[in-house]
CSV table of C-alpha atoms in Angstrom, one decimal:
chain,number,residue,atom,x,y,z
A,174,UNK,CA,44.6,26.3,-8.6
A,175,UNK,CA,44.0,23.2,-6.0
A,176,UNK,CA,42.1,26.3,-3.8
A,177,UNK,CA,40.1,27.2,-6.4
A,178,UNK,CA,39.4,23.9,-7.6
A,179,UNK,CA,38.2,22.8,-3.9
A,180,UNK,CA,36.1,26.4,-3.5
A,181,UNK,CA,34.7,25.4,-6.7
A,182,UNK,CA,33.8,22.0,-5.4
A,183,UNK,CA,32.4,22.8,-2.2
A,184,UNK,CA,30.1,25.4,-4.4
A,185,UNK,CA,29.1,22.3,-6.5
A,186,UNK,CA,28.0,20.6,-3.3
A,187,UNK,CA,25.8,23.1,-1.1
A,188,UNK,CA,23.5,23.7,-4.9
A,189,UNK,CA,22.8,20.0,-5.0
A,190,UNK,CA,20.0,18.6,-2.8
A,191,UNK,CA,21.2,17.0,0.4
A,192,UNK,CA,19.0,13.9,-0.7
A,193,UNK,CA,20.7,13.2,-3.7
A,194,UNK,CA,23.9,12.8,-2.3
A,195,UNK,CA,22.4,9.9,0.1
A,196,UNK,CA,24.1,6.5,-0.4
A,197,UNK,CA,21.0,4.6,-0.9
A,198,UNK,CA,20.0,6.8,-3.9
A,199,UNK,CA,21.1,4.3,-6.0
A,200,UNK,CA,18.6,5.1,-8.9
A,201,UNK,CA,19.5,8.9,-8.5
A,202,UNK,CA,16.0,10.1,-8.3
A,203,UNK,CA,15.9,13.9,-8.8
A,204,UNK,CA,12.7,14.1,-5.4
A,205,UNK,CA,13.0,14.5,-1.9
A,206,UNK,CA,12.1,10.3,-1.5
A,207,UNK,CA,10.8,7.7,-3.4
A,208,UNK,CA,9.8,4.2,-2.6
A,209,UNK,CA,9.0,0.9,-5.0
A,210,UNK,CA,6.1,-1.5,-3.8
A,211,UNK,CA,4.3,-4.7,-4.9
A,212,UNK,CA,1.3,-4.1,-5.1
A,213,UNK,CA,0.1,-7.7,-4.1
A,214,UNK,CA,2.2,-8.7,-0.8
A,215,UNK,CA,3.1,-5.0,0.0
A,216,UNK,CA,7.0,-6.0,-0.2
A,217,UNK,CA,9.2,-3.1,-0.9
A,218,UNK,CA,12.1,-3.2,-3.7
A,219,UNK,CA,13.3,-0.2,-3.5
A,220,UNK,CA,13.0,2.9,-1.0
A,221,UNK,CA,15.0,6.2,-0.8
A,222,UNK,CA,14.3,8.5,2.5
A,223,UNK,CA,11.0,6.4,2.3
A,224,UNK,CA,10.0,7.7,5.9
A,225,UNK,CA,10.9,11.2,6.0
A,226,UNK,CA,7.4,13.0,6.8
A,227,UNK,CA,6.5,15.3,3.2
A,228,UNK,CA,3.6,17.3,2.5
A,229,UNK,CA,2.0,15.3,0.4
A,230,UNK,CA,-0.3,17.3,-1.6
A,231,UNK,CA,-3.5,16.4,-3.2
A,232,UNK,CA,-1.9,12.6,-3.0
A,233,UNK,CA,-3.9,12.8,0.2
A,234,UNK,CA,-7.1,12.5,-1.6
A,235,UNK,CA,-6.4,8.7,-1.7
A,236,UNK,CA,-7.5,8.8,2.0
A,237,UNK,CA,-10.9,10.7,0.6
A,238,UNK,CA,-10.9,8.0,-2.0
A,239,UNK,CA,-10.8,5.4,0.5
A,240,UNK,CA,-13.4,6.6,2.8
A,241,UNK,CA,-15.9,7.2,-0.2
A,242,UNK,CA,-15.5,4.1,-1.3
A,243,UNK,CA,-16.0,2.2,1.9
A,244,UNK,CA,-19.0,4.6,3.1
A,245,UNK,CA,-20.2,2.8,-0.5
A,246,UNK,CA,-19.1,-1.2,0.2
A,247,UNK,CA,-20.8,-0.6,3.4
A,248,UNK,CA,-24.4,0.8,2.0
A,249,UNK,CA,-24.0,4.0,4.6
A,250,UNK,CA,-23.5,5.7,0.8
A,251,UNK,CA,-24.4,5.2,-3.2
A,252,UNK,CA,-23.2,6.0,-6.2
A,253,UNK,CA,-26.0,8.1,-6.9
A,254,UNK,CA,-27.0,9.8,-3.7
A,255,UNK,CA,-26.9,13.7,-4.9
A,256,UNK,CA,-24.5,15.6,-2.7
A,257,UNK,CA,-25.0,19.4,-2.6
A,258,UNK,CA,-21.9,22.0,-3.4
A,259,UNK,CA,-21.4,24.2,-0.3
A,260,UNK,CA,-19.8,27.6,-0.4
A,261,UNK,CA,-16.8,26.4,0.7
A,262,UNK,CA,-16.6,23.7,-1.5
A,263,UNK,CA,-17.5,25.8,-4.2
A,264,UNK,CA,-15.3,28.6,-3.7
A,265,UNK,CA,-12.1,26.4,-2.5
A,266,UNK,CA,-9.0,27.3,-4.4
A,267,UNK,CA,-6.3,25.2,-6.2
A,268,UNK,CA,-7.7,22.4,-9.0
A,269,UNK,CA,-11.5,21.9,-10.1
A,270,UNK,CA,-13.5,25.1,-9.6
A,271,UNK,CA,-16.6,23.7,-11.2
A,272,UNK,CA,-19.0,23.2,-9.1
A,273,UNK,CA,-21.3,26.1,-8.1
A,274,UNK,CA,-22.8,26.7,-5.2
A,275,UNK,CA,-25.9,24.9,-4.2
A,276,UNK,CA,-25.0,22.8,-7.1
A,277,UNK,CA,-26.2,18.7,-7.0
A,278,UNK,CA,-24.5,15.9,-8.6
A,279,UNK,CA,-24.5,12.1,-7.6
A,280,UNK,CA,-21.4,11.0,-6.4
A,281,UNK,CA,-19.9,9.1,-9.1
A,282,UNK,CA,-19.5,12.3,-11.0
A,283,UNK,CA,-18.4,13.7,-7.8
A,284,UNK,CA,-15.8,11.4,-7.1
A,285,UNK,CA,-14.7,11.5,-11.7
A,286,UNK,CA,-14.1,15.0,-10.9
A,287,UNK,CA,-11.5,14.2,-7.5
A,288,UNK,CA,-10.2,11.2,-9.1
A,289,UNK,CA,-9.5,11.9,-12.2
A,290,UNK,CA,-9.5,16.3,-11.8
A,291,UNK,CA,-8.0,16.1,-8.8
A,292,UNK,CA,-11.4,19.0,-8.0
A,293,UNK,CA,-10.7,20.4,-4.6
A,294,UNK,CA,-14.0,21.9,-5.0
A,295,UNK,CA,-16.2,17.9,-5.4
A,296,UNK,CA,-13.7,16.7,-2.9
A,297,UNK,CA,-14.8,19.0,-0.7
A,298,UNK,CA,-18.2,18.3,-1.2
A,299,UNK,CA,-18.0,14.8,-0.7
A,300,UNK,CA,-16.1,15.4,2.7
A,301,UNK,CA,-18.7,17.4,3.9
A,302,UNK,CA,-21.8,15.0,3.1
A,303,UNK,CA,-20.1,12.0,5.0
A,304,UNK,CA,-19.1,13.8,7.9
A,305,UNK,CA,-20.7,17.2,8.1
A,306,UNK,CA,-18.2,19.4,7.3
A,307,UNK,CA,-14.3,19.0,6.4
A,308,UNK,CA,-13.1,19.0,10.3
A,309,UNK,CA,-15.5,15.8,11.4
A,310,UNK,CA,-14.1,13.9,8.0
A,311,UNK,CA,-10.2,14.9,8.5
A,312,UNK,CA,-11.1,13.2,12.3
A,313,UNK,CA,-11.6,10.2,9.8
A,314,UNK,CA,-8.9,10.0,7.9
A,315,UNK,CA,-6.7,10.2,10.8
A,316,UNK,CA,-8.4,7.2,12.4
A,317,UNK,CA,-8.6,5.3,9.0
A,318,UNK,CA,-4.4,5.7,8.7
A,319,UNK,CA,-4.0,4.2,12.3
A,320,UNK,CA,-6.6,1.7,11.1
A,321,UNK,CA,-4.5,0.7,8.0
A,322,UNK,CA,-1.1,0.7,9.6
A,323,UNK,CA,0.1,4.1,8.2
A,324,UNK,CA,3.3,5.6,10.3
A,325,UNK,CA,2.4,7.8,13.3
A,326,UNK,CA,3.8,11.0,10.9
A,327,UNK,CA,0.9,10.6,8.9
A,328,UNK,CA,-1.9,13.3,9.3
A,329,UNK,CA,-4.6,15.0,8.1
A,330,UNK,CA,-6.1,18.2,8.0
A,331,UNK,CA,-8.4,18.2,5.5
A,332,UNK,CA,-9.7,16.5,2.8
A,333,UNK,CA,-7.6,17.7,-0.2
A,334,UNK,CA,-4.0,18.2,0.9
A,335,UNK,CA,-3.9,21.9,0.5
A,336,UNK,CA,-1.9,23.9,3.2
A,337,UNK,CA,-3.4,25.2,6.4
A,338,UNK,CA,-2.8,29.0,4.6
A,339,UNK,CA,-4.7,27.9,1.5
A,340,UNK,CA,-8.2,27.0,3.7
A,341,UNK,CA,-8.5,30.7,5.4
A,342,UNK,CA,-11.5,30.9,7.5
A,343,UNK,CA,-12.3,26.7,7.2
A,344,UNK,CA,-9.0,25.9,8.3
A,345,UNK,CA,-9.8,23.2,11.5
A,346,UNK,CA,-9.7,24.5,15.1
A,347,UNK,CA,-9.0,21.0,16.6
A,348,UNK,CA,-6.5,19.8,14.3
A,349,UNK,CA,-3.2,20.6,14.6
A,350,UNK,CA,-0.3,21.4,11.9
A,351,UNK,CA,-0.4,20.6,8.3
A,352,UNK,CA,-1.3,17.3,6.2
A,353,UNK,CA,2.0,15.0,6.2
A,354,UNK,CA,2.8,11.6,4.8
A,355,UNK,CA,5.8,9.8,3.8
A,356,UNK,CA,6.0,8.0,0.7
A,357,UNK,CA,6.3,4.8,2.6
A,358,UNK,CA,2.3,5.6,4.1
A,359,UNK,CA,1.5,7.0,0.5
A,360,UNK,CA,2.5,3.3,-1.0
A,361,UNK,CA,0.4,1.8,1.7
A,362,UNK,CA,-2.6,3.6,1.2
A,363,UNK,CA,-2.2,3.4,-2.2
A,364,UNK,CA,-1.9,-1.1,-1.5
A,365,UNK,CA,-5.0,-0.4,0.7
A,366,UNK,CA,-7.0,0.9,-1.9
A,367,UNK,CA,-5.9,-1.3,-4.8
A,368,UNK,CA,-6.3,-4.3,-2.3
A,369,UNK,CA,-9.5,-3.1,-0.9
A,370,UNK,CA,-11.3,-1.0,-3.7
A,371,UNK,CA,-9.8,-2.2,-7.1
A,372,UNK,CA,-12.5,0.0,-9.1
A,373,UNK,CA,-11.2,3.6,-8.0
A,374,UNK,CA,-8.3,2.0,-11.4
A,375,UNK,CA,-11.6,2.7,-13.6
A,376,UNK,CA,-11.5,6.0,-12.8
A,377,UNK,CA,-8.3,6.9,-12.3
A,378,UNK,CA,-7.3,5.4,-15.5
A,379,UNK,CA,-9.2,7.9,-17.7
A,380,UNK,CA,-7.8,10.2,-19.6
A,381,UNK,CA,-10.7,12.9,-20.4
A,382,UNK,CA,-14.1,13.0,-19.2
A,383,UNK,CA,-16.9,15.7,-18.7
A,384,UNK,CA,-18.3,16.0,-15.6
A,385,UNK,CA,-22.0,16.9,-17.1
A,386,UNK,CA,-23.1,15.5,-20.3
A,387,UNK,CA,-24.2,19.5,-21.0
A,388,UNK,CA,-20.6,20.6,-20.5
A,389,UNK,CA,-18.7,21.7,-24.1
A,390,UNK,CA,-15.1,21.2,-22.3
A,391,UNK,CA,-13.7,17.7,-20.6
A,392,UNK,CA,-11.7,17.5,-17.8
A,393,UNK,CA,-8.2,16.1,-18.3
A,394,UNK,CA,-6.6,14.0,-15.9
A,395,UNK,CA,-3.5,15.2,-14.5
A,396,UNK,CA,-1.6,11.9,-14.7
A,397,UNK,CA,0.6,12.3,-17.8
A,398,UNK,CA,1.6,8.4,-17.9
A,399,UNK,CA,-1.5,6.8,-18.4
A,400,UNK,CA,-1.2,4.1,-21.3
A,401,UNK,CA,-4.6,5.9,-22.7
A,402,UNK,CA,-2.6,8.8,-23.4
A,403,UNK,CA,-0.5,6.7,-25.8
A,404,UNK,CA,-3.4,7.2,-28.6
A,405,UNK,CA,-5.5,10.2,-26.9
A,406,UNK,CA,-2.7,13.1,-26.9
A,407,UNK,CA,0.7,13.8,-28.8
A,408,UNK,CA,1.6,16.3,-26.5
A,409,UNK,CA,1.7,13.5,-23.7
A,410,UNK,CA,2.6,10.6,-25.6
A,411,UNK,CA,6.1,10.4,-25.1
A,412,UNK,CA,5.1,10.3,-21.4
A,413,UNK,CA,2.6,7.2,-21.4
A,414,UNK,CA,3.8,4.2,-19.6
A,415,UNK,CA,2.9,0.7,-21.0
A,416,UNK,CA,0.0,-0.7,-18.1
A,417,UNK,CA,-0.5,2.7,-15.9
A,418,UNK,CA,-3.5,3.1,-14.6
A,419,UNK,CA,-3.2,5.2,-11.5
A,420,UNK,CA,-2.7,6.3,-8.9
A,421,UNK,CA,-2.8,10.4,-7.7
A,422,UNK,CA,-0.7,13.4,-8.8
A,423,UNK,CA,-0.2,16.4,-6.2
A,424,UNK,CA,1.5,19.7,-6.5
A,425,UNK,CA,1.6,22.6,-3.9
A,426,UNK,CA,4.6,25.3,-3.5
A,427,UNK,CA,5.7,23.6,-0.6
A,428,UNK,CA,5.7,19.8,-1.9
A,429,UNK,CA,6.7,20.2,-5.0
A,430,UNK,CA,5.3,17.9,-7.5
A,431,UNK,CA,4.5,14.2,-6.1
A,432,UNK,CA,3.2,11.3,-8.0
A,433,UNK,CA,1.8,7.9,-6.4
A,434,UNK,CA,2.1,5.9,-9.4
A,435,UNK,CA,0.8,2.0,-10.0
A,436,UNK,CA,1.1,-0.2,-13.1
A,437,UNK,CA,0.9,-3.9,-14.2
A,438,UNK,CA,2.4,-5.9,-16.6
A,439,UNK,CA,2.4,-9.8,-17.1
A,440,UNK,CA,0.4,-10.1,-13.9
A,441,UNK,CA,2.9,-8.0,-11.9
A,442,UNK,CA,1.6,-4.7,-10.2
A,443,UNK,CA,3.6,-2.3,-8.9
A,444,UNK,CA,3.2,0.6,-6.8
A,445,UNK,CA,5.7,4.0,-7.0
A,446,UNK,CA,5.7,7.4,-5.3
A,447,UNK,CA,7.9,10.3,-5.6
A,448,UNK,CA,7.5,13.0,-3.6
A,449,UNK,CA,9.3,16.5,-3.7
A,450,UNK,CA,10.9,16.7,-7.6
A,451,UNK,CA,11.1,20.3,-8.8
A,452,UNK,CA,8.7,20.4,-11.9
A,453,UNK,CA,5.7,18.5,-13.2
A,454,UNK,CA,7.7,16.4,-15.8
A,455,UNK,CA,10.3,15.7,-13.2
A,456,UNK,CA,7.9,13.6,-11.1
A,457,UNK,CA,6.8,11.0,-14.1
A,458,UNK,CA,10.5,11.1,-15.4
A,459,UNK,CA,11.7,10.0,-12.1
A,460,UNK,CA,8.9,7.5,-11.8
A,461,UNK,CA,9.0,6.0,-14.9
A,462,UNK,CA,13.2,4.5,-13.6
A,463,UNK,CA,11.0,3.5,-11.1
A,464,UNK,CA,8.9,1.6,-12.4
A,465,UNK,CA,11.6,0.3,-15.3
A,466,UNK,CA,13.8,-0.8,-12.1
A,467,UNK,CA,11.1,-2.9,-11.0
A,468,UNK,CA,10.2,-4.7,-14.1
A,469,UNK,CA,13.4,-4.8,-15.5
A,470,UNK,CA,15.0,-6.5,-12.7
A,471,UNK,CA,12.5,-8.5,-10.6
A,472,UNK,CA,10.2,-11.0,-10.8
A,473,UNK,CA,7.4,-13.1,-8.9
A,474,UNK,CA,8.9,-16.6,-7.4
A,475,UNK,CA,6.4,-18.9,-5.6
A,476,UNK,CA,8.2,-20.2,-2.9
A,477,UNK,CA,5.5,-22.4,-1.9
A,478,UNK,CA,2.5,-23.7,-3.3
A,479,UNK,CA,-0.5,-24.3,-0.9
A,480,UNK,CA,-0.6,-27.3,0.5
A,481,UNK,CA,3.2,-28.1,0.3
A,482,UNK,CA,5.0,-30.4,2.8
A,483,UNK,CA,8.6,-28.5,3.9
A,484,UNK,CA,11.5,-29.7,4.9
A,485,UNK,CA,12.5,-27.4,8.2
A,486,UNK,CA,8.7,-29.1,10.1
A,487,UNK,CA,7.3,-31.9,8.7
A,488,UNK,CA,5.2,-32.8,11.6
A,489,UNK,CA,4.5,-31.4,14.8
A,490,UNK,CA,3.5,-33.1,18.4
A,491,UNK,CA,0.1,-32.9,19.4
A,492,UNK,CA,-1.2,-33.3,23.0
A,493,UNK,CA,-4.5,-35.9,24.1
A,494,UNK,CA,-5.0,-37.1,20.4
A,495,UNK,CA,-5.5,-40.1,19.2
A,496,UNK,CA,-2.2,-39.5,17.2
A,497,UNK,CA,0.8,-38.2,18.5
A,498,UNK,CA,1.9,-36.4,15.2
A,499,UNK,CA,0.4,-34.6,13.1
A,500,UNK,CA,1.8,-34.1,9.2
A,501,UNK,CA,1.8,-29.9,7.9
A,502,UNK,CA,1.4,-28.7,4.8
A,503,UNK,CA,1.4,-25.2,4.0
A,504,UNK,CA,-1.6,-23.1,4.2
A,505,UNK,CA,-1.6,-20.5,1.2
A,506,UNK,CA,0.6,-19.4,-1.3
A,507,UNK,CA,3.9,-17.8,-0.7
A,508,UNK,CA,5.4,-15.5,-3.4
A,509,UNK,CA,7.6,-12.4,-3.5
A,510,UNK,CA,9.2,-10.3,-5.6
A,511,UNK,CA,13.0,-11.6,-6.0
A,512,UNK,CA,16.0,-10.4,-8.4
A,513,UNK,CA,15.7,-12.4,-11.8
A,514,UNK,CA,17.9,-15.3,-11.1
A,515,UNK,CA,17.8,-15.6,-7.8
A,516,UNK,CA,19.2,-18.5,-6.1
A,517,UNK,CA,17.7,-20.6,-3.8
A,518,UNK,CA,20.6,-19.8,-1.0
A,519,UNK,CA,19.4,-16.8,-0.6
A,520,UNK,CA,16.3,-17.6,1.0
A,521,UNK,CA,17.1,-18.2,4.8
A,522,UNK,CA,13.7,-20.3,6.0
A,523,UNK,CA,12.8,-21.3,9.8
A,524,UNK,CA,9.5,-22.7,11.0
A,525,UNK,CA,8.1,-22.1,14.6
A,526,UNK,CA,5.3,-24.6,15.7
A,527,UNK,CA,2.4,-23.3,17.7
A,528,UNK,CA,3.0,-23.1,21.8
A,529,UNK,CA,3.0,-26.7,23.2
A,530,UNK,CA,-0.3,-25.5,24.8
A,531,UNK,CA,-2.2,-24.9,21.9
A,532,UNK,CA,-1.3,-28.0,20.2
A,533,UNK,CA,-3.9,-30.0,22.1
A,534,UNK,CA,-6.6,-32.7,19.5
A,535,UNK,CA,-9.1,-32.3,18.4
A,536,UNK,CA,-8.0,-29.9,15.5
A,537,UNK,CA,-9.8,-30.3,11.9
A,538,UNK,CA,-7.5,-30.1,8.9
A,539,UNK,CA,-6.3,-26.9,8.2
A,540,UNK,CA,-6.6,-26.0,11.9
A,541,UNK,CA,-3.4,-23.6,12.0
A,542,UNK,CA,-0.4,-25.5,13.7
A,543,UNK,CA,2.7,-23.3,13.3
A,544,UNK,CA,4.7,-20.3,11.3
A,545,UNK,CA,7.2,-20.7,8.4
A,546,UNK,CA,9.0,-17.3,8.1
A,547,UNK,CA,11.1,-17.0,5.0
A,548,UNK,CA,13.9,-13.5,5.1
A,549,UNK,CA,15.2,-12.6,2.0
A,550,UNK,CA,17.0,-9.2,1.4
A,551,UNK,CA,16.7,-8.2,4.4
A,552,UNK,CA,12.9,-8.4,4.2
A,553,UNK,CA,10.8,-11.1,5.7
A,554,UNK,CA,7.4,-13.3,4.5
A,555,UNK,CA,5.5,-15.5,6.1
A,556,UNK,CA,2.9,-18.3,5.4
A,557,UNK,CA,1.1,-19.9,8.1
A,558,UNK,CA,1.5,-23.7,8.7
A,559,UNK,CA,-1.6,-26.2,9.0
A,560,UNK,CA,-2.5,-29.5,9.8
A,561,UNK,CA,-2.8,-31.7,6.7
A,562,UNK,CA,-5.0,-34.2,8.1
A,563,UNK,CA,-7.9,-34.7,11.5
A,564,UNK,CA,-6.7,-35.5,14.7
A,565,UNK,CA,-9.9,-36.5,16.9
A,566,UNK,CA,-9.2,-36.4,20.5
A,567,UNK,CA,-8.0,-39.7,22.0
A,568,UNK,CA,-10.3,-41.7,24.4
A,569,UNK,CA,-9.6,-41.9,28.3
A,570,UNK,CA,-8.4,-45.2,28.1
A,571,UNK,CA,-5.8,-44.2,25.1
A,572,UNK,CA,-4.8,-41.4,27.2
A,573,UNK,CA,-4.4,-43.5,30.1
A,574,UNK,CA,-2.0,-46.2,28.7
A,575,UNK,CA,-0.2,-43.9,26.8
A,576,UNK,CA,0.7,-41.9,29.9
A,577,UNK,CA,2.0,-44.9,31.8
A,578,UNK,CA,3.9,-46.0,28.6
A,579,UNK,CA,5.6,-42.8,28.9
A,580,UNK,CA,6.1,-42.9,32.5
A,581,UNK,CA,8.2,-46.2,32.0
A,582,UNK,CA,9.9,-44.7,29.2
A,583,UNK,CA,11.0,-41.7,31.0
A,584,UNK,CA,12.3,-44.1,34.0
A,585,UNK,CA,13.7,-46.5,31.4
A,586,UNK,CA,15.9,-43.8,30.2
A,587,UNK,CA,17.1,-42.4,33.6
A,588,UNK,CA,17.9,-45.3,34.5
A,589,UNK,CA,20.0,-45.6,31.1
A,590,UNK,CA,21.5,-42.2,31.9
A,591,UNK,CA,23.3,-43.4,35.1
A,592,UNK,CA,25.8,-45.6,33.8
């Protein structure tokens, strides 16, 4: 009986995922990994196998997204230049087929249809008008993840996230492998985008919407936890989360069903991805503990205010001024995400003035002076630390009897040293 009951074990083991055996599952997230961000600092709350590279599936349009969107801040592109429908684009397989060929639309309803349709077939399109075609614009997306600080394992293939298989004859010649992220770069992108281009939330946040006024069918967002769904569907009701409004869904056969999610509530924003559950309910099941783990359990803590005085560097020495000292305050703001009822020995502090060097008058106040680093949970913040008042530069003859001052002092005190 204790053979069959270890056989029976060890049977038990090798069905369940590798990953959700992992210590550090602690929420026991039914995907491959998962990761909890703040959408304001970037702090991470919670990560599971957070760095594992994952096809990421149509998740990678956030990296389209993102390039659209700057192509607009910078006036290189408008909402409503008319980009033209290729063949490709028009005939690319997997979600939206509804563009024809030759077809024009601005790119607002371009981008509705990727952001909200997740439409292979407009993302596509809107690759191909900024770059040229889909090869020149995946180029772009690799050098925009460098740019941004995603992990070396991010890369890009193509606009949409669809396998190399899936793109047939317009599969790139120059680009290697397949489209790969971990959820650690999807978060980061996703911070990117919320940080940098706060109105892709408009449309990622609605529910239905036609892509021509002429058509008699809308198209539905993929994104079963928007709040709006809480009074647009009963089917998906039971699935709307209080404050969603983004981010991307994905689904292939080889990544499973990913979500990047993002909500806010009470001023807090938080950013979730799962990658790799095994069916489309499973990814906003496993993101909704998620998000609940964030919002039940943590909370935004102002360490500092700007312009407060600290206790670990009060002042710091400042060469050829006309004073020797120099008072500092903090520069900005410094708040994080802590457990509720945190205490205030768990915040290990330590400030760093500026190289002697560099700490020569005149400086201006708020001229930068030094470095307050704060570690808590094994995490650490920073908040830069200034001057709090001028210090002009001192005249020659200051300088001069000040030096000799010092000379006698510094002889005084060998002198003292001896006996």
């Amino acid at each position: 009986m204790f053979l069959a009951a270890l056989i029976a074990m060890a049977a038990f083991l090798s069905a369940v995922p590798e990953e959700a055996l992992a210590a550090d599952n602690e929420l026991n997230l039914e995907v491959k990994s998962a990761i909890l961000m703040d959408a304001a600092t970037g702090q991470v709350i919670y990560e599971f196998n957070a760095d594992e590279p994952l096809p990421p599936a149509s998740m990678s349009k956030m990296m389209t997204e993102y390039i659209v969107m700057e192509k607009i801040e910078s006036g290189e592109l408008s909402w409503d230049d008319l980009v033209t429908t290729t063949e490709y684009a028009a005939n690319v397989i997997g979600s939206g087929q509804l563009l024809a060929y030759q077809e024009k639309l601005p790119v607002k309803d371009m981008f509705a249809s990727m952001s909200i349709y997740s439409g292979n077939d407009a993302t596509v399109a809107l690759a191909e008008h900024i770059a040229g075609n889909e090869e020149k614009f995946a180029e772009m997306m690799n050098e925009k993840a460098r740019e941004l600080g995603l992990s070396e394992s991010a890369h890009f293939i193509n606009s949409t996230g669809l396998g190399r298989d899936d793109l047939g004859k317009y599969a790139p010649q120059n680009i290697p492998g397949e489209t790969m992220m971990t959820a650690r770069d999807s978060a980061l992108l996703a911070y990117h985008i919320i940080k940098d281009h706060k109105e892709v939330l408009e449309y990622t946040k609605t529910t239905r919407r036609k892509l021509r006024e002429r058509d008699t069918t809308e198209m539905t967002n993929w994104n079963w936890m928007l709040e709006g769904w809480s009074t647009d569907s009963v089917s998906l009701k039971k699935y709307a989360y209080e404050g969603l409004d983004g981010l991307k869904t994905g689904h292939t056969d080889e990544a499973g069903y990913c979500f990047t999610g993002t909500a806010e509530r009470n001023g807090l924003r938080l950013i979730s991805v799962v990658m790799g559950a095994q069916s489309e309910p499973k990814r906003f099941e496993e993101t909704r503990k998620l998000l609940d783990y964030g919002f039940k359990n943590f909370e935004k803590k102002t360490i500092y205010s700007s312009g407060s005085e600290i206790e670990e560097l009060k002042t710091v020495k400042m060469n050829k001024g006309v004073k020797t000292q120099v008072p500092v305050v903090t520069g900005s703001d410094l708040s994080i995400l802590v457990r509720k009822g945190a205490s205030d020995e768990e915040f290990v502090k330590e400030a760093t003035p500026l190289p002697e060097d560099q700490l020569v008058a005149p400086i201006k106040k708020g001229d930068k002076m030094g470095t307050l680093k704060v570690k808590y949970n094994e995490q650490e913040f920073s908040v830069d630390l200034v001057a709090a008042e001028d210090n002009e530069k001192g005249s020659w003859l200051r300088l001069l009897f000040r030096a000799i001052k010092d000379f006698f002092v510094s002889i005084g005190t060998s002198i003292k040293n001896l006996f």
